[in-house]
Tab-separated table of C-alpha atoms and ligand atoms in Angstrom:
chain	number	residue	atom	x	y	z
A	1	UNK	CA	-5.199	-26.182	-2.884
A	2	UNK	CA	-7.958	-27.737	-4.940
A	3	UNK	CA	-8.223	-31.406	-4.228
A	4	UNK	CA	-10.748	-33.088	-6.560
A	5	UNK	CA	-11.289	-35.879	-4.023
A	6	UNK	CA	-12.578	-33.458	-1.404
A	7	UNK	CA	-16.310	-32.775	-1.679
A	8	UNK	CA	-17.383	-29.118	-1.833
A	9	UNK	CA	-18.885	-29.437	1.628
A	10	UNK	CA	-15.816	-30.897	3.272
A	11	UNK	CA	-13.606	-28.472	1.307
A	12	UNK	CA	-15.596	-25.603	2.791
A	13	UNK	CA	-15.117	-26.959	6.283
A	14	UNK	CA	-11.378	-27.393	5.661
A	15	UNK	CA	-11.182	-23.758	4.546
A	16	UNK	CA	-13.132	-22.546	7.562
A	17	UNK	CA	-10.893	-24.472	9.920
A	18	UNK	CA	-7.815	-23.010	8.213
A	19	UNK	CA	-9.268	-19.531	8.646
A	20	UNK	CA	-10.061	-20.090	12.282
A	21	UNK	CA	-6.780	-21.662	13.319
A	22	UNK	CA	-3.724	-19.580	14.189
A	23	UNK	CA	-0.537	-20.409	12.359
A	24	UNK	CA	1.776	-22.430	14.558
A	25	UNK	CA	5.070	-21.562	12.826
A	26	UNK	CA	6.322	-18.622	10.792
A	27	UNK	CA	8.694	-19.251	7.908
A	28	UNK	CA	10.270	-16.337	6.108
A	29	UNK	CA	12.125	-16.688	2.853
A	30	UNK	CA	14.689	-13.992	2.112
A	31	UNK	CA	15.727	-13.973	5.781
A	32	UNK	CA	19.087	-12.339	5.102
A	33	UNK	CA	17.665	-9.673	2.775
A	34	UNK	CA	16.849	-6.002	3.034
A	35	UNK	CA	13.121	-6.343	3.665
A	36	UNK	CA	13.710	-8.772	6.517
A	37	UNK	CA	16.276	-6.406	7.993
A	38	UNK	CA	14.223	-3.246	7.756
A	39	UNK	CA	10.689	-4.506	8.347
A	40	UNK	CA	10.344	-8.159	9.317
A	41	UNK	CA	12.672	-8.438	12.340
A	42	UNK	CA	11.352	-5.205	13.924
A	43	UNK	CA	7.786	-6.441	13.382
A	44	UNK	CA	8.566	-9.876	14.884
A	45	UNK	CA	10.270	-8.207	17.827
A	46	UNK	CA	7.219	-6.011	18.432
A	47	UNK	CA	4.928	-9.050	18.226
A	48	UNK	CA	7.008	-10.922	20.812
A	49	UNK	CA	7.079	-7.775	22.964
A	50	UNK	CA	3.270	-7.678	22.925
A	51	UNK	CA	3.134	-11.409	23.661
A	52	UNK	CA	1.528	-12.150	20.309
A	53	UNK	CA	4.208	-14.442	18.962
A	54	UNK	CA	5.574	-17.534	20.643
A	55	UNK	CA	5.917	-20.054	17.803
A	56	UNK	CA	9.027	-21.239	15.929
A	57	UNK	CA	10.279	-18.640	13.435
A	58	UNK	CA	12.293	-20.149	10.618
A	59	UNK	CA	14.425	-17.975	8.364
A	60	UNK	CA	15.335	-19.408	4.954
A	61	UNK	CA	18.018	-18.000	2.638
A	62	UNK	CA	21.045	-18.980	0.639
A	63	UNK	CA	23.843	-17.112	2.305
A	64	UNK	CA	26.055	-19.817	3.802
A	65	UNK	CA	24.994	-18.611	7.250
A	66	UNK	CA	24.203	-20.446	10.471
A	67	UNK	CA	21.684	-19.655	13.204
A	68	UNK	CA	24.092	-17.419	15.134
A	69	UNK	CA	24.568	-15.150	12.117
A	70	UNK	CA	20.810	-14.843	11.706
A	71	UNK	CA	20.435	-13.975	15.387
A	72	UNK	CA	23.154	-11.337	15.081
A	73	UNK	CA	21.306	-9.887	12.107
A	74	UNK	CA	18.045	-9.825	14.084
A	75	UNK	CA	19.748	-7.975	16.964
A	76	UNK	CA	21.277	-5.425	14.611
A	77	UNK	CA	17.985	-4.893	12.791
A	78	UNK	CA	16.066	-4.380	16.033
A	79	UNK	CA	18.715	-1.986	17.358
A	80	UNK	CA	18.452	0.068	14.184
A	81	UNK	CA	14.767	-0.094	13.281
A	82	UNK	CA	12.600	-1.167	16.226
A	83	UNK	CA	10.189	1.366	17.675
A	84	UNK	CA	10.135	-0.266	21.075
A	85	UNK	CA	13.260	-1.558	22.783
A	86	UNK	CA	12.760	-4.629	24.913
A	87	UNK	CA	15.828	-6.757	25.655
A	88	UNK	CA	13.807	-9.645	27.054
A	89	UNK	CA	11.645	-9.754	23.911
A	90	UNK	CA	14.743	-9.652	21.732
A	91	UNK	CA	16.235	-12.545	23.670
A	92	UNK	CA	12.991	-14.494	23.274
A	93	UNK	CA	12.874	-13.722	19.550
A	94	UNK	CA	16.411	-15.074	19.171
A	95	UNK	CA	15.393	-18.259	20.968
A	96	UNK	CA	12.407	-18.749	18.657
A	97	UNK	CA	14.581	-18.349	15.553
A	98	UNK	CA	15.684	-21.276	13.409
A	99	UNK	CA	17.628	-21.057	10.193
A	100	UNK	CA	17.648	-23.117	6.992
A	101	UNK	CA	20.387	-22.328	4.519
A	102	UNK	CA	19.942	-23.542	0.975
A	103	UNK	CA	19.097	-22.958	-2.638
A	104	UNK	CA	15.436	-22.358	-3.485
A	105	UNK	CA	15.855	-24.651	-6.500
A	106	UNK	CA	16.991	-27.557	-4.370
A	107	UNK	CA	14.423	-29.998	-2.938
A	108	UNK	CA	16.858	-30.651	-0.059
A	109	UNK	CA	16.287	-27.102	1.206
A	110	UNK	CA	12.597	-27.853	1.603
A	111	UNK	CA	13.305	-31.201	3.249
A	112	UNK	CA	15.419	-29.298	5.765
A	113	UNK	CA	12.534	-26.858	6.181
A	114	UNK	CA	10.131	-29.711	6.886
A	115	UNK	CA	12.525	-30.967	9.571
A	116	UNK	CA	12.803	-27.509	11.082
A	117	UNK	CA	8.999	-27.223	11.168
A	118	UNK	CA	8.882	-30.215	13.532
A	119	UNK	CA	5.331	-30.698	14.798
A	120	UNK	CA	3.951	-27.512	13.254
A	121	UNK	CA	0.744	-28.246	11.330
A	122	UNK	CA	-0.265	-24.846	10.010
A	123	UNK	CA	2.791	-22.836	9.049
A	124	UNK	CA	2.708	-19.360	7.561
A	125	UNK	CA	5.208	-18.894	4.716
A	126	UNK	CA	6.251	-15.313	4.114
A	127	UNK	CA	7.891	-14.857	0.700
A	128	UNK	CA	10.114	-11.797	1.257
A	129	UNK	CA	11.833	-12.582	-2.049
A	130	UNK	CA	11.611	-11.296	-5.644
A	131	UNK	CA	8.433	-12.437	-7.441
A	132	UNK	CA	10.567	-14.238	-10.042
A	133	UNK	CA	11.325	-16.810	-7.302
A	134	UNK	CA	7.719	-17.358	-6.190
A	135	UNK	CA	7.095	-20.119	-8.733
A	136	UNK	CA	9.982	-22.329	-7.707
A	137	UNK	CA	9.465	-21.808	-3.962
A	138	UNK	CA	5.731	-22.483	-4.172
A	139	UNK	CA	6.163	-25.692	-6.152
A	140	UNK	CA	8.796	-26.987	-3.693
A	141	UNK	CA	6.560	-26.059	-0.762
A	142	UNK	CA	3.830	-28.115	-2.320
A	143	UNK	CA	6.023	-31.087	-3.230
A	144	UNK	CA	7.585	-31.228	0.250
A	145	UNK	CA	4.204	-31.090	1.996
A	146	UNK	CA	5.138	-27.804	3.698
A	147	UNK	CA	2.199	-26.120	1.927
A	148	UNK	CA	-0.376	-28.442	3.516
A	149	UNK	CA	-2.809	-26.440	5.680
A	150	UNK	CA	-0.400	-23.537	5.338
A	151	UNK	CA	-0.824	-19.865	4.518
A	152	UNK	CA	1.383	-17.771	2.296
A	153	UNK	CA	2.209	-14.056	2.480
A	154	UNK	CA	3.571	-12.269	-0.587
A	155	UNK	CA	4.915	-8.769	-1.005
A	156	UNK	CA	4.247	-6.189	-3.635
A	157	UNK	CA	5.026	-5.597	-6.478
A	158	UNK	CA	2.449	-8.215	-7.395
A	159	UNK	CA	3.291	-8.632	-11.066
A	160	UNK	CA	4.426	-6.061	-13.615
A	161	UNK	CA	1.123	-5.750	-15.457
A	162	UNK	CA	-2.240	-7.456	-15.688
A	163	UNK	CA	-0.980	-10.561	-17.492
A	164	UNK	CA	1.943	-11.199	-15.161
A	165	UNK	CA	-0.312	-10.642	-12.118
A	166	UNK	CA	-2.682	-13.284	-13.476
A	167	UNK	CA	0.225	-15.658	-14.040
A	168	UNK	CA	1.474	-15.046	-10.507
A	169	UNK	CA	-1.972	-15.709	-9.094
A	170	UNK	CA	-2.125	-18.957	-11.054
A	171	UNK	CA	1.275	-19.953	-9.604
A	172	UNK	CA	0.138	-19.337	-6.044
A	173	UNK	CA	-3.164	-21.106	-6.623
A	174	UNK	CA	-1.156	-24.138	-7.713
A	175	UNK	CA	-0.444	-24.768	-4.027
A	176	UNK	CA	-2.699	-22.482	-1.975
A	177	UNK	CA	-6.379	-21.696	-1.837
A	178	UNK	CA	-7.205	-17.983	-2.266
A	179	UNK	CA	-8.306	-17.891	1.394
A	180	UNK	CA	-4.761	-18.886	2.378
A	181	UNK	CA	-3.021	-16.193	0.262
A	182	UNK	CA	-2.197	-12.867	1.895
A	183	UNK	CA	-0.922	-10.153	-0.487
A	184	UNK	CA	0.689	-7.352	1.478
A	185	UNK	CA	0.116	-3.738	0.604
A	186	UNK	CA	1.588	-2.126	3.685
A	187	UNK	CA	-0.554	0.986	3.132
A	188	UNK	CA	-3.568	-1.072	4.185
A	189	UNK	CA	-1.851	-1.802	7.492
A	190	UNK	CA	-1.387	1.878	8.261
A	191	UNK	CA	-3.535	3.184	11.069
A	192	UNK	CA	-4.182	6.386	9.122
A	193	UNK	CA	-5.375	4.519	6.019
A	194	UNK	CA	-7.742	2.400	8.064
A	195	UNK	CA	-9.036	5.606	9.534
A	196	UNK	CA	-10.073	6.736	6.046
A	197	UNK	CA	-12.679	4.034	5.898
A	198	UNK	CA	-13.656	4.505	9.499
A	199	UNK	CA	-13.951	8.276	9.209
A	200	UNK	CA	-16.156	7.961	6.153
A	201	UNK	CA	-18.634	5.476	7.515
A	202	UNK	CA	-18.641	6.397	11.196
A	203	UNK	CA	-19.749	10.001	10.645
A	204	UNK	CA	-23.316	10.705	9.537
A	205	UNK	CA	-22.630	14.260	8.396
A	206	UNK	CA	-20.337	13.071	5.604
A	207	UNK	CA	-22.686	10.838	3.665
A	208	UNK	CA	-25.010	13.568	2.263
A	209	UNK	CA	-22.055	15.508	0.805
A	210	UNK	CA	-19.781	12.640	-0.201
A	211	UNK	CA	-20.854	12.490	-3.840
A	212	UNK	CA	-20.932	14.243	-7.208
A	213	UNK	CA	-23.487	16.833	-5.978
A	214	UNK	CA	-21.014	18.395	-3.548
A	215	UNK	CA	-17.526	17.145	-4.316
A	216	UNK	CA	-15.643	18.967	-7.049
A	217	UNK	CA	-12.474	16.922	-7.087
A	218	UNK	CA	-10.446	14.547	-4.968
A	219	UNK	CA	-6.676	14.875	-4.869
A	220	UNK	CA	-4.203	12.432	-3.388
A	221	UNK	CA	-0.560	13.363	-3.090
A	222	UNK	CA	2.204	11.006	-2.030
A	223	UNK	CA	5.267	13.220	-1.831
A	224	UNK	CA	8.743	12.028	-0.883
A	225	UNK	CA	11.583	14.493	-0.569
A	226	UNK	CA	14.215	11.783	-1.048
A	227	UNK	CA	15.321	9.891	-4.174
A	228	UNK	CA	15.584	6.158	-4.732
A	229	UNK	CA	17.993	5.636	-1.820
A	230	UNK	CA	20.236	3.025	-3.419
A	231	UNK	CA	17.271	1.051	-4.822
A	232	UNK	CA	18.048	2.147	-8.381
A	233	UNK	CA	18.096	-1.371	-9.829
A	234	UNK	CA	14.699	-2.193	-8.269
A	235	UNK	CA	13.267	1.140	-9.299
A	236	UNK	CA	14.361	0.680	-12.899
A	237	UNK	CA	12.052	-2.335	-13.004
A	238	UNK	CA	9.211	-0.456	-11.354
A	239	UNK	CA	8.884	3.316	-11.702
A	240	UNK	CA	6.384	5.340	-9.686
A	241	UNK	CA	3.282	3.877	-11.369
A	242	UNK	CA	4.162	0.264	-10.591
A	243	UNK	CA	5.849	1.075	-7.275
A	244	UNK	CA	3.137	3.076	-5.530
A	245	UNK	CA	0.251	4.069	-7.839
A	246	UNK	CA	-1.072	0.629	-8.862
A	247	UNK	CA	-1.149	-0.414	-5.212
A	248	UNK	CA	-0.922	2.155	-2.376
A	249	UNK	CA	-2.552	5.060	-4.209
A	250	UNK	CA	-5.356	3.058	-5.794
A	251	UNK	CA	-6.157	1.466	-2.441
A	252	UNK	CA	-6.571	4.975	-1.040
A	253	UNK	CA	-8.841	5.902	-3.972
A	254	UNK	CA	-10.841	2.766	-3.231
A	255	UNK	CA	-11.323	3.670	0.448
A	256	UNK	CA	-12.476	7.159	-0.500
A	257	UNK	CA	-14.823	6.096	-3.264
A	258	UNK	CA	-16.285	2.780	-2.094
A	259	UNK	CA	-19.845	2.193	-0.986
A	260	UNK	CA	-20.487	1.258	2.647
A	261	UNK	CA	-19.679	-2.413	3.182
A	262	UNK	CA	-22.244	-4.708	4.726
A	263	UNK	CA	-21.165	-5.328	8.275
A	264	UNK	CA	-22.253	-8.904	8.491
A	265	UNK	CA	-20.087	-10.474	5.833
A	266	UNK	CA	-16.318	-10.631	6.276
A	267	UNK	CA	-15.491	-10.159	2.585
A	268	UNK	CA	-17.814	-7.206	1.973
A	269	UNK	CA	-15.210	-4.443	2.397
A	270	UNK	CA	-12.971	-6.146	-0.149
A	271	UNK	CA	-15.971	-6.657	-2.451
A	272	UNK	CA	-16.689	-2.918	-2.389
A	273	UNK	CA	-13.069	-2.079	-3.184
A	274	UNK	CA	-13.122	-4.299	-6.240
A	275	UNK	CA	-16.324	-2.663	-7.435
A	276	UNK	CA	-14.667	0.756	-7.343
A	277	UNK	CA	-11.618	-0.455	-9.246
A	278	UNK	CA	-13.873	-1.898	-11.918
A	279	UNK	CA	-15.667	1.433	-12.264
A	280	UNK	CA	-12.431	3.297	-12.982
A	281	UNK	CA	-11.795	3.706	-16.677
A	282	UNK	CA	-8.405	2.461	-17.952
A	283	UNK	CA	-5.977	5.379	-18.098
A	284	UNK	CA	-5.808	7.400	-21.278
A	285	UNK	CA	-2.462	8.947	-22.229
A	286	UNK	CA	-3.710	12.548	-21.972
A	287	UNK	CA	-4.574	11.923	-18.322
A	288	UNK	CA	-1.071	10.894	-17.288
A	289	UNK	CA	2.071	12.946	-16.736
A	290	UNK	CA	5.312	11.094	-16.118
A	291	UNK	CA	8.372	12.886	-14.755
A	292	UNK	CA	11.919	12.008	-13.797
A	293	UNK	CA	14.075	14.033	-11.404
A	294	UNK	CA	17.344	15.367	-12.731
A	295	UNK	CA	20.144	13.209	-11.399
A	296	UNK	CA	18.187	9.956	-11.346
A	297	UNK	CA	20.228	8.590	-14.254
A	298	UNK	CA	23.418	8.968	-12.214
A	299	UNK	CA	22.096	6.712	-9.439
A	300	UNK	CA	23.792	3.287	-9.116
A	301	UNK	CA	21.879	0.627	-11.039
A	302	UNK	CA	20.090	3.155	-13.257
A	303	UNK	CA	20.516	3.222	-17.063
A	304	UNK	CA	22.147	6.346	-18.515
A	305	UNK	CA	19.147	6.801	-20.808
A	306	UNK	CA	16.479	5.544	-18.388
A	307	UNK	CA	12.898	6.366	-19.321
A	308	UNK	CA	11.555	5.255	-15.942
A	309	UNK	CA	9.334	7.762	-14.126
A	310	UNK	CA	10.107	8.919	-10.589
A	311	UNK	CA	6.968	11.050	-10.621
A	312	UNK	CA	3.498	10.374	-11.930
A	313	UNK	CA	0.394	12.516	-11.930
A	314	UNK	CA	-2.887	11.173	-13.162
A	315	UNK	CA	-6.521	11.970	-13.523
A	316	UNK	CA	-9.000	9.167	-12.985
A	317	UNK	CA	-12.609	8.896	-13.964
A	318	UNK	CA	-14.949	6.784	-11.846
A	319	UNK	CA	-17.994	5.730	-13.797
A	320	UNK	CA	-20.382	5.292	-10.913
A	321	UNK	CA	-23.648	6.822	-9.813
A	322	UNK	CA	-21.912	8.500	-6.866
A	323	UNK	CA	-18.840	9.853	-8.635
A	324	UNK	CA	-19.846	10.553	-12.218
A	325	UNK	CA	-18.028	13.702	-13.377
A	326	UNK	CA	-15.814	14.044	-10.273
A	327	UNK	CA	-12.142	13.728	-11.192
A	328	UNK	CA	-9.856	11.847	-8.810
A	329	UNK	CA	-6.227	12.971	-9.086
A	330	UNK	CA	-3.124	11.186	-7.911
A	331	UNK	CA	0.392	12.570	-7.851
A	332	UNK	CA	3.273	10.625	-6.415
A	333	UNK	CA	6.949	11.210	-6.714
A	334	UNK	CA	10.488	11.196	-5.421
A	335	UNK	CA	12.601	14.325	-4.787
A	336	UNK	CA	9.552	16.516	-4.225
A	337	UNK	CA	9.611	19.453	-1.785
A	338	UNK	CA	8.565	17.431	1.271
A	339	UNK	CA	7.589	13.987	2.520
A	340	UNK	CA	3.893	13.567	3.163
A	341	UNK	CA	0.840	11.687	1.908
A	342	UNK	CA	-2.353	13.619	1.912
A	343	UNK	CA	-5.909	13.430	0.605
A	344	UNK	CA	-7.858	16.587	-0.158
A	345	UNK	CA	-11.565	16.365	-0.932
A	346	UNK	CA	-12.534	19.687	-2.512
A	347	UNK	CA	-16.164	20.773	-2.395
A	348	UNK	CA	-18.120	22.847	-4.895
A	349	UNK	CA	-18.186	26.588	-4.405
A	350	UNK	CA	-21.325	28.053	-2.822
A	351	UNK	CA	-23.473	30.218	-5.119
A	352	UNK	CA	-22.156	33.490	-3.621
A	353	UNK	CA	-19.495	33.998	-6.223
A	354	UNK	CA	-18.997	37.655	-5.289
A	355	UNK	CA	-18.073	36.804	-1.692
A	356	UNK	CA	-16.279	33.582	-2.308
A	357	UNK	CA	-14.469	33.825	-5.621
A	358	UNK	CA	-13.050	30.349	-5.552
A	359	UNK	CA	-13.866	27.130	-3.831
A	360	UNK	CA	-12.061	26.750	-0.541
A	361	UNK	CA	-14.137	24.215	1.299
A	362	UNK	CA	-12.309	20.979	1.679
A	363	UNK	CA	-11.562	18.110	3.988
A	364	UNK	CA	-7.902	17.324	4.306
A	365	UNK	CA	-6.797	13.920	5.539
A	366	UNK	CA	-3.097	13.524	6.092
A	367	UNK	CA	-1.974	9.901	5.980
A	368	UNK	CA	1.777	10.184	6.560
A	369	UNK	CA	3.764	10.876	8.609
A	370	UNK	CA	0.926	11.389	11.127
A	371	UNK	CA	-2.819	11.476	11.110
A	372	UNK	CA	-4.195	14.940	10.618
A	373	UNK	CA	-7.752	15.939	9.729
A	374	UNK	CA	-8.536	19.504	8.767
A	375	UNK	CA	-11.437	21.467	7.357
A	376	UNK	CA	-10.937	24.214	4.788
A	377	UNK	CA	-13.477	26.987	5.356
A	378	UNK	CA	-14.172	30.583	4.411
A	379	UNK	CA	-14.466	33.150	7.217
A	380	UNK	CA	-15.258	36.826	6.962
A	381	UNK	CA	-12.233	38.995	6.659
A	382	UNK	CA	-12.126	41.469	9.542
A	383	UNK	CA	-13.213	44.892	8.465
A	384	UNK	CA	-16.094	46.735	6.920
A	385	UNK	CA	-16.331	44.829	3.717
A	386	UNK	CA	-18.303	41.618	3.435
A	387	UNK	CA	-15.560	39.524	1.935
A	388	UNK	CA	-14.141	36.221	2.955
A	389	UNK	CA	-10.736	34.715	3.492
A	390	UNK	CA	-9.797	31.061	3.541
A	391	UNK	CA	-8.934	29.476	6.823
A	392	UNK	CA	-8.083	25.966	7.892
A	393	UNK	CA	-9.436	24.325	11.041
A	394	UNK	CA	-7.265	21.517	12.205
A	395	UNK	CA	-9.594	19.055	13.835
A	396	UNK	CA	-7.140	16.396	14.812
A	397	UNK	CA	-3.409	16.020	14.850
A	398	UNK	CA	-2.177	12.747	16.213
A	399	UNK	CA	1.102	10.938	15.961
A	400	UNK	CA	0.376	7.334	15.064
A	401	UNK	CA	2.246	4.103	14.712
A	402	UNK	CA	4.438	4.056	11.641
A	403	UNK	CA	5.176	1.375	9.071
A	404	UNK	CA	6.816	-1.034	11.515
A	405	UNK	CA	3.403	-0.999	13.151
A	406	UNK	CA	1.807	-1.771	9.812
A	407	UNK	CA	3.993	-4.841	9.293
A	408	UNK	CA	3.370	-6.002	12.815
A	409	UNK	CA	-0.368	-5.744	12.317
A	410	UNK	CA	-0.335	-7.408	8.900
A	411	UNK	CA	1.824	-10.343	9.969
A	412	UNK	CA	-0.350	-10.827	13.040
A	413	UNK	CA	-3.507	-10.782	10.910
A	414	UNK	CA	-2.035	-13.258	8.422
A	415	UNK	CA	-1.107	-15.627	11.250
A	416	UNK	CA	-4.655	-15.373	12.537
A	417	UNK	CA	-6.040	-15.966	9.029
A	418	UNK	CA	-7.796	-12.588	8.862
A	419	UNK	CA	-7.742	-11.419	5.212
A	420	UNK	CA	-9.434	-8.022	5.670
A	421	UNK	CA	-6.303	-5.886	5.233
A	422	UNK	CA	-4.833	-7.816	2.320
A	423	UNK	CA	-5.285	-7.336	-1.412
A	424	UNK	CA	-7.525	-9.966	-2.983
A	425	UNK	CA	-6.795	-11.555	-6.361
A	426	UNK	CA	-9.633	-9.770	-8.188
A	427	UNK	CA	-8.695	-6.377	-6.678
A	428	UNK	CA	-5.049	-6.692	-7.694
A	429	UNK	CA	-6.059	-7.606	-11.233
A	430	UNK	CA	-8.672	-4.839	-11.464
A	431	UNK	CA	-6.079	-2.302	-10.272
A	432	UNK	CA	-3.640	-3.472	-12.935
A	433	UNK	CA	-6.346	-3.109	-15.576
A	434	UNK	CA	-6.522	0.628	-14.745
A	435	UNK	CA	-2.816	1.349	-15.272
A	436	UNK	CA	-2.134	-1.340	-17.879
A	437	UNK	CA	-2.389	0.965	-20.931
A	438	UNK	CA	0.258	3.294	-19.497
A	439	UNK	CA	2.687	0.670	-18.293
A	440	UNK	CA	2.569	-0.929	-21.731
A	441	UNK	CA	2.775	2.282	-23.758
A	442	UNK	CA	4.448	4.859	-21.519
A	443	UNK	CA	3.716	8.513	-22.237
A	444	UNK	CA	6.521	11.033	-22.870
A	445	UNK	CA	8.872	11.564	-19.947
A	446	UNK	CA	9.519	15.101	-18.628
A	447	UNK	CA	12.486	15.999	-16.462
A	448	UNK	CA	12.074	18.059	-13.276
A	449	UNK	CA	14.515	19.545	-10.821
A	450	UNK	CA	14.673	17.952	-7.384
A	451	UNK	CA	12.630	20.022	-4.923
A	452	UNK	CA	9.686	21.028	-7.143
A	453	UNK	CA	6.251	19.472	-7.577
A	454	UNK	CA	7.184	17.465	-10.659
A	455	UNK	CA	7.097	18.700	-14.251
A	456	UNK	CA	4.962	21.673	-15.321
A	457	UNK	CA	2.581	19.469	-17.266
A	458	UNK	CA	1.285	18.087	-13.945
A	459	UNK	CA	-0.513	21.420	-13.409
A	460	UNK	CA	-2.438	21.120	-16.637
A	461	UNK	CA	-4.250	18.000	-15.383
A	462	UNK	CA	-5.991	19.959	-12.611
A	463	UNK	CA	-6.456	23.279	-14.444
A	464	UNK	CA	-10.236	22.981	-14.772
A	465	UNK	CA	-10.697	22.380	-11.034
A	466	UNK	CA	-8.511	25.227	-9.792
A	467	UNK	CA	-5.152	23.452	-9.682
A	468	UNK	CA	-3.549	21.237	-7.079
A	469	UNK	CA	-4.424	22.202	-3.522
A	470	UNK	CA	-1.211	23.092	-1.651
A	471	UNK	CA	-0.273	20.579	0.997
A	472	UNK	CA	-1.444	21.435	4.522
A	473	UNK	CA	-1.559	25.123	3.662
A	474	UNK	CA	2.138	25.407	4.461
A	475	UNK	CA	4.977	26.806	2.375
A	476	UNK	CA	5.746	23.765	0.333
A	477	UNK	CA	8.256	24.600	-2.319
A	478	UNK	CA	8.192	25.683	-5.882
A	479	UNK	CA	5.327	25.172	-8.318
A	480	UNK	CA	5.742	22.371	-10.837
A	481	UNK	CA	8.157	23.229	-13.595
A	482	UNK	CA	10.431	21.482	-16.025
A	483	UNK	CA	14.141	21.044	-15.415
B	501	BG6	C1	7.045	1.362	-0.829
B	501	BG6	C2	7.725	1.849	-2.080
B	501	BG6	O1	6.078	0.397	-1.148
B	501	BG6	O2	6.414	2.448	-0.168
B	501	BG6	C3	8.714	2.969	-1.759
B	501	BG6	O3	8.412	0.774	-2.700
B	501	BG6	C4	8.045	4.056	-0.942
B	501	BG6	O4	9.268	3.517	-2.955
B	501	BG6	C5	7.319	3.450	0.255
B	501	BG6	O5	9.049	4.965	-0.503
B	501	BG6	C6	6.557	4.484	1.037
B	501	BG6	O6	5.960	3.920	2.150
B	501	BG6	P1	5.847	4.722	3.512
B	501	BG6	O7	5.124	3.798	4.421
B	501	BG6	O8	7.255	5.016	3.949
B	501	BG6	O9	5.098	5.982	3.230
């Protein structure tokens, strides 16, 4: 919201007061949609349950509904998806709800929204709608005055490539200052992902070894044993690289590779993330393997000759003092042998090659479904000979809050104006710059059978570092191979 009549000094004080003040109403567009049903209502319910939400909540959609239908939807959603059950909180949530039915292209919808906002002075607008609608909604919010002193929350995917992300940012900046824009990447709201940063910087013993002198490779796997679950039409527009690599996976890379943030400046953690993204070379075709599970083309909404990837493996190069020469690998896919997200930091082999033929020192950090931290070590094999065998010491195994918790936390932070766990404009654009060459000129697509670790070519990416480290040392399905 750049107002030329406001002096830089007074603009700064306006921004600070926006940051400090809690939002006094929550508006969510797309109130009758899937995202609202699966994530937003359960998160709102949890916030009311924890006494962190007591302001008007206004759903907006074009469904021909009234308030009672929205309340019924909220009840159903909470019954199906909420982690905590609290009838009193549900009742309170229903009382806080308002509903505006109308077309997003119609100024009258936004007039009705202004009415529904009543005395609210600092609303939070959550756009749980397709990005193609952001432009029209944002310009009506501005024209109606509903954007004044307001914040806006947007969902991923944030653009389809670097250019469209820039255009989307320009659209949002047409009505909102960057400090009032909150781009959700729900991975950042996960307790386990926050622990990555904490674990790295809260433990002195890590720093001396967390660099190119000791680390041989870093591998991140986001495996899902299920397919696209009826989201074929969405997935056709996305594919694994746009859906999870450009955002969730690169954020994890950033947490692992960033320099320690200064503790005295609120933006410093996000500054360090951006620096890492800018040090990652744009992907070259030989460092990317795209796969598609057999059967994907029969999914509803999917083209019979679809070239969209449901699996991607990639090798990244970080051109920094700390990481020069250390490959970072990502593999993410649907219909893999199991569902889990895990980071493995593999260390160089000690110089006793006779005793320890291959490197087996690693730190394993499991991010989903639960937090697990393990250490891969060599121990002496019992017996007369001085030879080792690999063993894994599980240091911590803790069930944590799941994604509903992530949404609850992120919405709460956005209402409080705390941007720490949201993707900043420059970070989103820098992340797109990494994958841009591949989304524009996709590499050949290889088919794989459901239940294996993607196509065989995925193995070739990690050949020089001893292959992919098996997940959690458990039996985890067949090696990668082609269908
Ligand atoms: C979403 C993707 O952002 O993240 C989905 O669109 C994916 O395709 C999901 O399944 C995974 O998130 P989580 O929290 O369930 O691991």
